[in-house]
PDB file of C-alpha atoms in Angstrom:
ATOM      1  CA  MET A   1      14.716  44.987 -14.759  1.00 50.00           C
ATOM      2  CA  ASN A   2      16.382  43.273 -11.687  1.00 53.00           C
ATOM      3  CA  LYS A   3      16.321  40.026 -13.968  1.00 54.00           C
ATOM      4  CA  ARG A   4      18.253  41.622 -16.857  1.00 54.00           C
ATOM      5  CA  ILE A   5      20.956  42.708 -14.499  1.00 58.00           C
ATOM      6  CA  LEU A   6      20.975  39.254 -12.845  1.00 54.00           C
ATOM      7  CA  ILE A   7      21.158  37.644 -16.203  1.00 59.00           C
ATOM      8  CA  LEU A   8      23.771  39.593 -18.103  1.00 50.00           C
ATOM      9  CA  PRO A   9      26.563  38.541 -15.587  1.00 54.00           C
ATOM     10  CA  LEU A  10      25.148  34.954 -15.331  1.00 50.00           C
ATOM     11  CA  LEU A  11      25.705  35.216 -19.136  1.00 50.00           C
ATOM     12  CA  LEU A  12      29.142  36.777 -18.970  1.00 54.00           C
ATOM     13  CA  ILE A  13      30.577  34.331 -16.674  1.00 64.00           C
ATOM     14  CA  MET A  14      29.158  31.478 -18.944  1.00 60.00           C
ATOM     15  CA  LEU A  15      30.627  32.786 -21.915  1.00 59.00           C
ATOM     16  CA  PHE A  16      34.288  32.976 -20.060  1.00 59.00           C
ATOM     17  CA  THR A  17      33.527  29.676 -18.743  1.00 61.00           C
ATOM     18  CA  PHE A  18      32.775  27.761 -22.396  1.00 55.00           C
ATOM     19  CA  THR A  19      35.767  29.936 -23.625  1.00 50.00           C
ATOM     20  CA  ALA A  20      38.009  28.689 -21.404  1.00 48.00           C
ATOM     21  CA  CYS A  21      36.966  24.937 -21.741  1.00 47.00           C
ATOM     22  CA  LYS A  22      37.243  25.206 -25.657  1.00 46.00           C
ATOM     23  CA  LYS A  23      40.599  26.581 -25.394  1.00 52.00           C
ATOM     24  CA  GLU A  24      41.608  23.690 -23.432  1.00 55.00           C
ATOM     25  CA  GLU A  25      39.815  21.225 -25.384  1.00 59.00           C
ATOM     26  CA  ASP A  26      41.916  22.532 -28.163  1.00 71.00           C
ATOM     27  CA  LYS A  27      45.388  21.331 -26.881  1.00 83.00           C
ATOM     28  CA  LYS A  28      46.228  18.381 -28.302  1.00 87.00           C
ATOM     29  CA  LYS A  29      48.200  15.467 -25.797  1.00 93.00           C
ATOM     30  CA  PRO A  30      51.646  14.162 -26.797  1.00 95.00           C
ATOM     31  CA  ILE A  31      51.995  10.360 -26.814  1.00 96.00           C
ATOM     32  CA  SER A  32      55.003   8.359 -25.065  1.00 97.00           C
ATOM     33  CA  GLY A  33      57.370   6.538 -26.968  1.00 96.00           C
ATOM     34  CA  ASP A  34      55.921   3.138 -25.593  1.00 97.00           C
ATOM     35  CA  SER A  35      52.528   4.404 -26.668  1.00 97.00           C
ATOM     36  CA  PHE A  36      54.026   5.107 -30.114  1.00 97.00           C
ATOM     37  CA  LYS A  37      55.277   1.558 -30.362  1.00 97.00           C
ATOM     38  CA  LEU A  38      52.298   0.154 -29.244  1.00 97.00           C
ATOM     39  CA  VAL A  39      49.971   1.851 -32.137  1.00 96.00           C
ATOM     40  CA  ALA A  40      52.672   1.399 -34.457  1.00 97.00           C
ATOM     41  CA  GLU A  41      53.190  -2.436 -33.909  1.00 96.00           C
ATOM     42  CA  GLY A  42      49.620  -2.948 -33.736  1.00 94.00           C
ATOM     43  CA  ASP A  43      49.679  -1.365 -37.309  1.00 91.00           C
ATOM     44  CA  LYS A  44      52.351  -4.070 -38.523  1.00 92.00           C
ATOM     45  CA  TYR A  45      55.117  -1.557 -38.277  1.00 97.00           C
ATOM     46  CA  ILE A  46      58.415  -3.033 -36.737  1.00 97.00           C
ATOM     47  CA  THR A  47      59.809  -0.295 -34.108  1.00 98.00           C
ATOM     48  CA  LYS A  48      63.304   0.192 -32.798  1.00 97.00           C
ATOM     49  CA  ASP A  49      64.404   2.662 -30.120  1.00 97.00           C
ATOM     50  CA  VAL A  50      67.544   4.496 -31.839  1.00 97.00           C
ATOM     51  CA  THR A  51      68.153   7.280 -28.932  1.00 95.00           C
ATOM     52  CA  LYS A  52      71.702   6.153 -28.445  1.00 94.00           C
ATOM     53  CA  ASN A  53      72.256   6.894 -31.973  1.00 94.00           C
ATOM     54  CA  PHE A  54      71.906  10.831 -31.156  1.00 90.00           C
ATOM     55  CA  LYS A  55      74.722  12.741 -28.871  1.00 86.00           C
ATOM     56  CA  SER A  56      73.374  13.357 -25.621  1.00 80.00           C
ATOM     57  CA  ASP A  57      73.599  17.254 -26.141  1.00 80.00           C
ATOM     58  CA  SER A  58      71.246  17.156 -28.865  1.00 87.00           C
ATOM     59  CA  GLY A  59      68.003  17.534 -26.447  1.00 94.00           C
ATOM     60  CA  ILE A  60      66.356  14.310 -28.170  1.00 96.00           C
ATOM     61  CA  THR A  61      65.265  12.124 -24.900  1.00 96.00           C
ATOM     62  CA  GLU A  62      64.087   9.479 -27.030  1.00 97.00           C
ATOM     63  CA  ALA A  63      64.077   8.710 -30.508  1.00 97.00           C
ATOM     64  CA  ILE A  64      62.075   5.688 -32.179  1.00 98.00           C
ATOM     65  CA  VAL A  65      61.692   4.310 -35.638  1.00 98.00           C
ATOM     66  CA  ALA A  66      58.654   2.470 -37.053  1.00 98.00           C
ATOM     67  CA  ALA A  67      59.564   0.762 -40.455  1.00 97.00           C
ATOM     68  CA  VAL A  68      57.644  -1.511 -42.756  1.00 96.00           C
ATOM     69  CA  GLU A  69      59.927  -3.801 -44.419  1.00 89.00           C
ATOM     70  CA  ASN A  70      62.814  -1.832 -46.280  1.00 89.00           C
ATOM     71  CA  GLN A  71      59.877   0.170 -47.848  1.00 95.00           C
ATOM     72  CA  TYR A  72      59.687   3.129 -45.642  1.00 97.00           C
ATOM     73  CA  GLN A  73      59.747   4.682 -41.866  1.00 97.00           C
ATOM     74  CA  VAL A  74      58.260   6.884 -39.695  1.00 98.00           C
ATOM     75  CA  GLU A  75      60.064   8.656 -36.766  1.00 98.00           C
ATOM     76  CA  PHE A  76      59.088   9.730 -33.372  1.00 98.00           C
ATOM     77  CA  TYR A  77      61.252  11.799 -31.069  1.00 98.00           C
ATOM     78  CA  THR A  78      60.380  13.276 -27.765  1.00 97.00           C
ATOM     79  CA  LEU A  79      63.047  16.201 -27.029  1.00 97.00           C
ATOM     80  CA  LYS A  80      64.139  17.629 -23.582  1.00 96.00           C
ATOM     81  CA  ASP A  81      61.187  20.567 -23.987  1.00 96.00           C
ATOM     82  CA  SER A  82      59.084  22.319 -26.271  1.00 95.00           C
ATOM     83  CA  GLU A  83      61.447  24.800 -27.551  1.00 95.00           C
ATOM     84  CA  THR A  84      63.975  22.321 -28.477  1.00 96.00           C
ATOM     85  CA  ALA A  85      61.361  20.253 -30.348  1.00 96.00           C
ATOM     86  CA  GLN A  86      60.180  23.873 -32.168  1.00 95.00           C
ATOM     87  CA  LYS A  87      63.571  24.209 -33.148  1.00 96.00           C
ATOM     88  CA  MET A  88      63.864  20.647 -34.599  1.00 96.00           C
ATOM     89  CA  TYR A  89      60.445  21.336 -36.066  1.00 97.00           C
ATOM     90  CA  ASP A  90      61.444  24.517 -37.788  1.00 96.00           C
ATOM     91  CA  ARG A  91      65.114  22.965 -39.267  1.00 96.00           C
ATOM     92  CA  ASN A  92      63.072  20.228 -40.824  1.00 96.00           C
ATOM     93  CA  LYS A  93      60.402  22.173 -42.147  1.00 96.00           C
ATOM     94  CA  LYS A  94      63.111  24.664 -43.970  1.00 95.00           C
ATOM     95  CA  ARG A  95      65.008  21.612 -45.391  1.00 94.00           C
ATOM     96  CA  PHE A  96      61.293  20.535 -46.839  1.00 93.00           C
ATOM     97  CA  GLU A  97      60.460  23.639 -48.360  1.00 91.00           C
ATOM     98  CA  ASN A  98      64.314  23.704 -50.217  1.00 90.00           C
ATOM     99  CA  ILE A  99      63.381  20.563 -51.656  1.00 87.00           C
ATOM    100  CA  LYS A 100      59.810  21.516 -53.265  1.00 83.00           C
ATOM    101  CA  SER A 101      59.252  23.024 -56.573  1.00 78.00           C
ATOM    102  CA  SER A 102      57.567  26.377 -57.103  1.00 74.00           C
ATOM    103  CA  LEU A 103      54.302  24.772 -57.802  1.00 76.00           C
ATOM    104  CA  ASP A 104      53.998  22.453 -54.998  1.00 80.00           C
ATOM    105  CA  LYS A 105      51.627  23.765 -52.329  1.00 83.00           C
ATOM    106  CA  ALA A 106      52.739  22.808 -48.776  1.00 85.00           C
ATOM    107  CA  GLU A 107      49.838  22.348 -46.028  1.00 88.00           C
ATOM    108  CA  LEU A 108      50.918  23.944 -42.768  1.00 89.00           C
ATOM    109  CA  LYS A 109      48.379  23.759 -39.261  1.00 90.00           C
ATOM    110  CA  GLU A 110      48.957  25.499 -36.406  1.00 86.00           C
ATOM    111  CA  SER A 111      47.054  25.590 -32.902  1.00 84.00           C
ATOM    112  CA  ASN A 112      47.697  26.125 -29.514  1.00 84.00           C
ATOM    113  CA  ASN A 113      50.586  23.417 -29.017  1.00 89.00           C
ATOM    114  CA  ASN A 114      50.614  21.774 -32.456  1.00 91.00           C
ATOM    115  CA  SER A 115      52.014  22.425 -35.589  1.00 94.00           C
ATOM    116  CA  GLU A 116      51.688  19.979 -38.627  1.00 95.00           C
ATOM    117  CA  TYR A 117      53.170  20.569 -42.248  1.00 95.00           C
ATOM    118  CA  LYS A 118      52.958  18.311 -45.028  1.00 95.00           C
ATOM    119  CA  ILE A 119      54.098  18.407 -48.643  1.00 94.00           C
ATOM    120  CA  SER A 120      54.174  16.316 -51.359  1.00 93.00           C
ATOM    121  CA  THR A 121      56.844  17.013 -54.185  1.00 91.00           C
ATOM    122  CA  ASN A 122      59.477  15.434 -56.460  1.00 88.00           C
ATOM    123  CA  GLY A 123      57.453  11.851 -55.759  1.00 91.00           C
ATOM    124  CA  ARG A 124      57.613  12.349 -52.090  1.00 93.00           C
ATOM    125  CA  TYR A 125      55.291  12.899 -49.187  1.00 95.00           C
ATOM    126  CA  MET A 126      56.989  14.501 -46.290  1.00 96.00           C
ATOM    127  CA  LEU A 127      55.235  15.341 -42.772  1.00 97.00           C
ATOM    128  CA  LEU A 128      56.213  17.084 -39.550  1.00 97.00           C
ATOM    129  CA  ASN A 129      53.816  17.022 -36.746  1.00 97.00           C
ATOM    130  CA  LYS A 130      54.889  18.574 -33.235  1.00 97.00           C
ATOM    131  CA  ILE A 131      52.759  18.441 -29.993  1.00 97.00           C
ATOM    132  CA  ASP A 132      54.604  19.953 -26.920  1.00 96.00           C
ATOM    133  CA  ASN A 133      57.932  18.502 -26.552  1.00 97.00           C
ATOM    134  CA  THR A 134      57.507  15.498 -29.224  1.00 98.00           C
ATOM    135  CA  LEU A 135      57.851  15.336 -33.172  1.00 97.00           C
ATOM    136  CA  ILE A 136      56.769  12.784 -35.794  1.00 98.00           C
ATOM    137  CA  TYR A 137      58.856  12.863 -39.041  1.00 98.00           C
ATOM    138  CA  ALA A 138      58.019  11.345 -42.194  1.00 98.00           C
ATOM    139  CA  ASN A 139      60.041  11.438 -45.449  1.00 97.00           C
ATOM    140  CA  VAL A 140      58.461   8.737 -47.902  1.00 97.00           C
ATOM    141  CA  GLU A 141      57.220   7.533 -51.192  1.00 97.00           C
ATOM    142  CA  ASP A 142      54.330   9.252 -52.581  1.00 95.00           C
ATOM    143  CA  LYS A 143      52.934   5.935 -52.524  1.00 97.00           C
ATOM    144  CA  TYR A 144      53.132   5.472 -48.850  1.00 97.00           C
ATOM    145  CA  LYS A 145      51.514   8.330 -47.936  1.00 96.00           C
ATOM    146  CA  GLU A 146      48.250   7.024 -47.065  1.00 96.00           C
ATOM    147  CA  SER A 147      49.835   4.330 -44.717  1.00 96.00           C
ATOM    148  CA  VAL A 148      51.699   7.127 -43.178  1.00 97.00           C
ATOM    149  CA  THR A 149      48.593   9.625 -42.674  1.00 95.00           C
ATOM    150  CA  THR A 150      46.600   6.685 -41.039  1.00 96.00           C
ATOM    151  CA  LEU A 151      49.420   5.921 -38.668  1.00 97.00           C
ATOM    152  CA  ILE A 152      49.409   9.588 -37.530  1.00 96.00           C
ATOM    153  CA  LYS A 153      45.523   9.599 -37.350  1.00 95.00           C
ATOM    154  CA  GLN A 154      45.768   6.537 -35.032  1.00 95.00           C
ATOM    155  CA  LEU A 155      48.310   8.397 -32.661  1.00 95.00           C
ATOM    156  CA  GLY A 156      46.420  11.174 -32.451  1.00 92.00           C
ATOM    157  CA  TYR A 157      48.780  13.371 -34.173  1.00 92.00           C
ATOM    158  CA  SER A 158      46.609  14.662 -37.237  1.00 83.00           C
ATOM    159  CA  ASN A 159      45.116  18.066 -37.504  1.00 72.00           C
TER     160      ASN A 159
END
């Protein structure tokens, strides 16, 4: 009987500890603009800092475009806070949803600090991926979907 009394609290403590660790593991870590450039350039993209193209009151603290010649580009944004990033994510998601046809099925994945929205419609592949105060945006021809998906995985942003 005494062993059971000792084991039960121990099991409960272990359960709460493992649950807390698991929740922390589920959180994705955002990358920096420099990391985005490094990974993209390693994958043959040409990167350009376009932060100066945005108004200072837009909430965008850093904007980088990674392009493959004149074919397509993937955009990376760092925003002043997670709330501003969420607003930008929601605004672009709504734009994507307005473009899609009724037959198209979007893919939405959300967890802790990460939201991802993907859709292929009208010959376009569109992706939004937000982690904390960062956002990745792509709106490319369907034929570049695999290349964009590969980059997103290399960046650690894919769900």
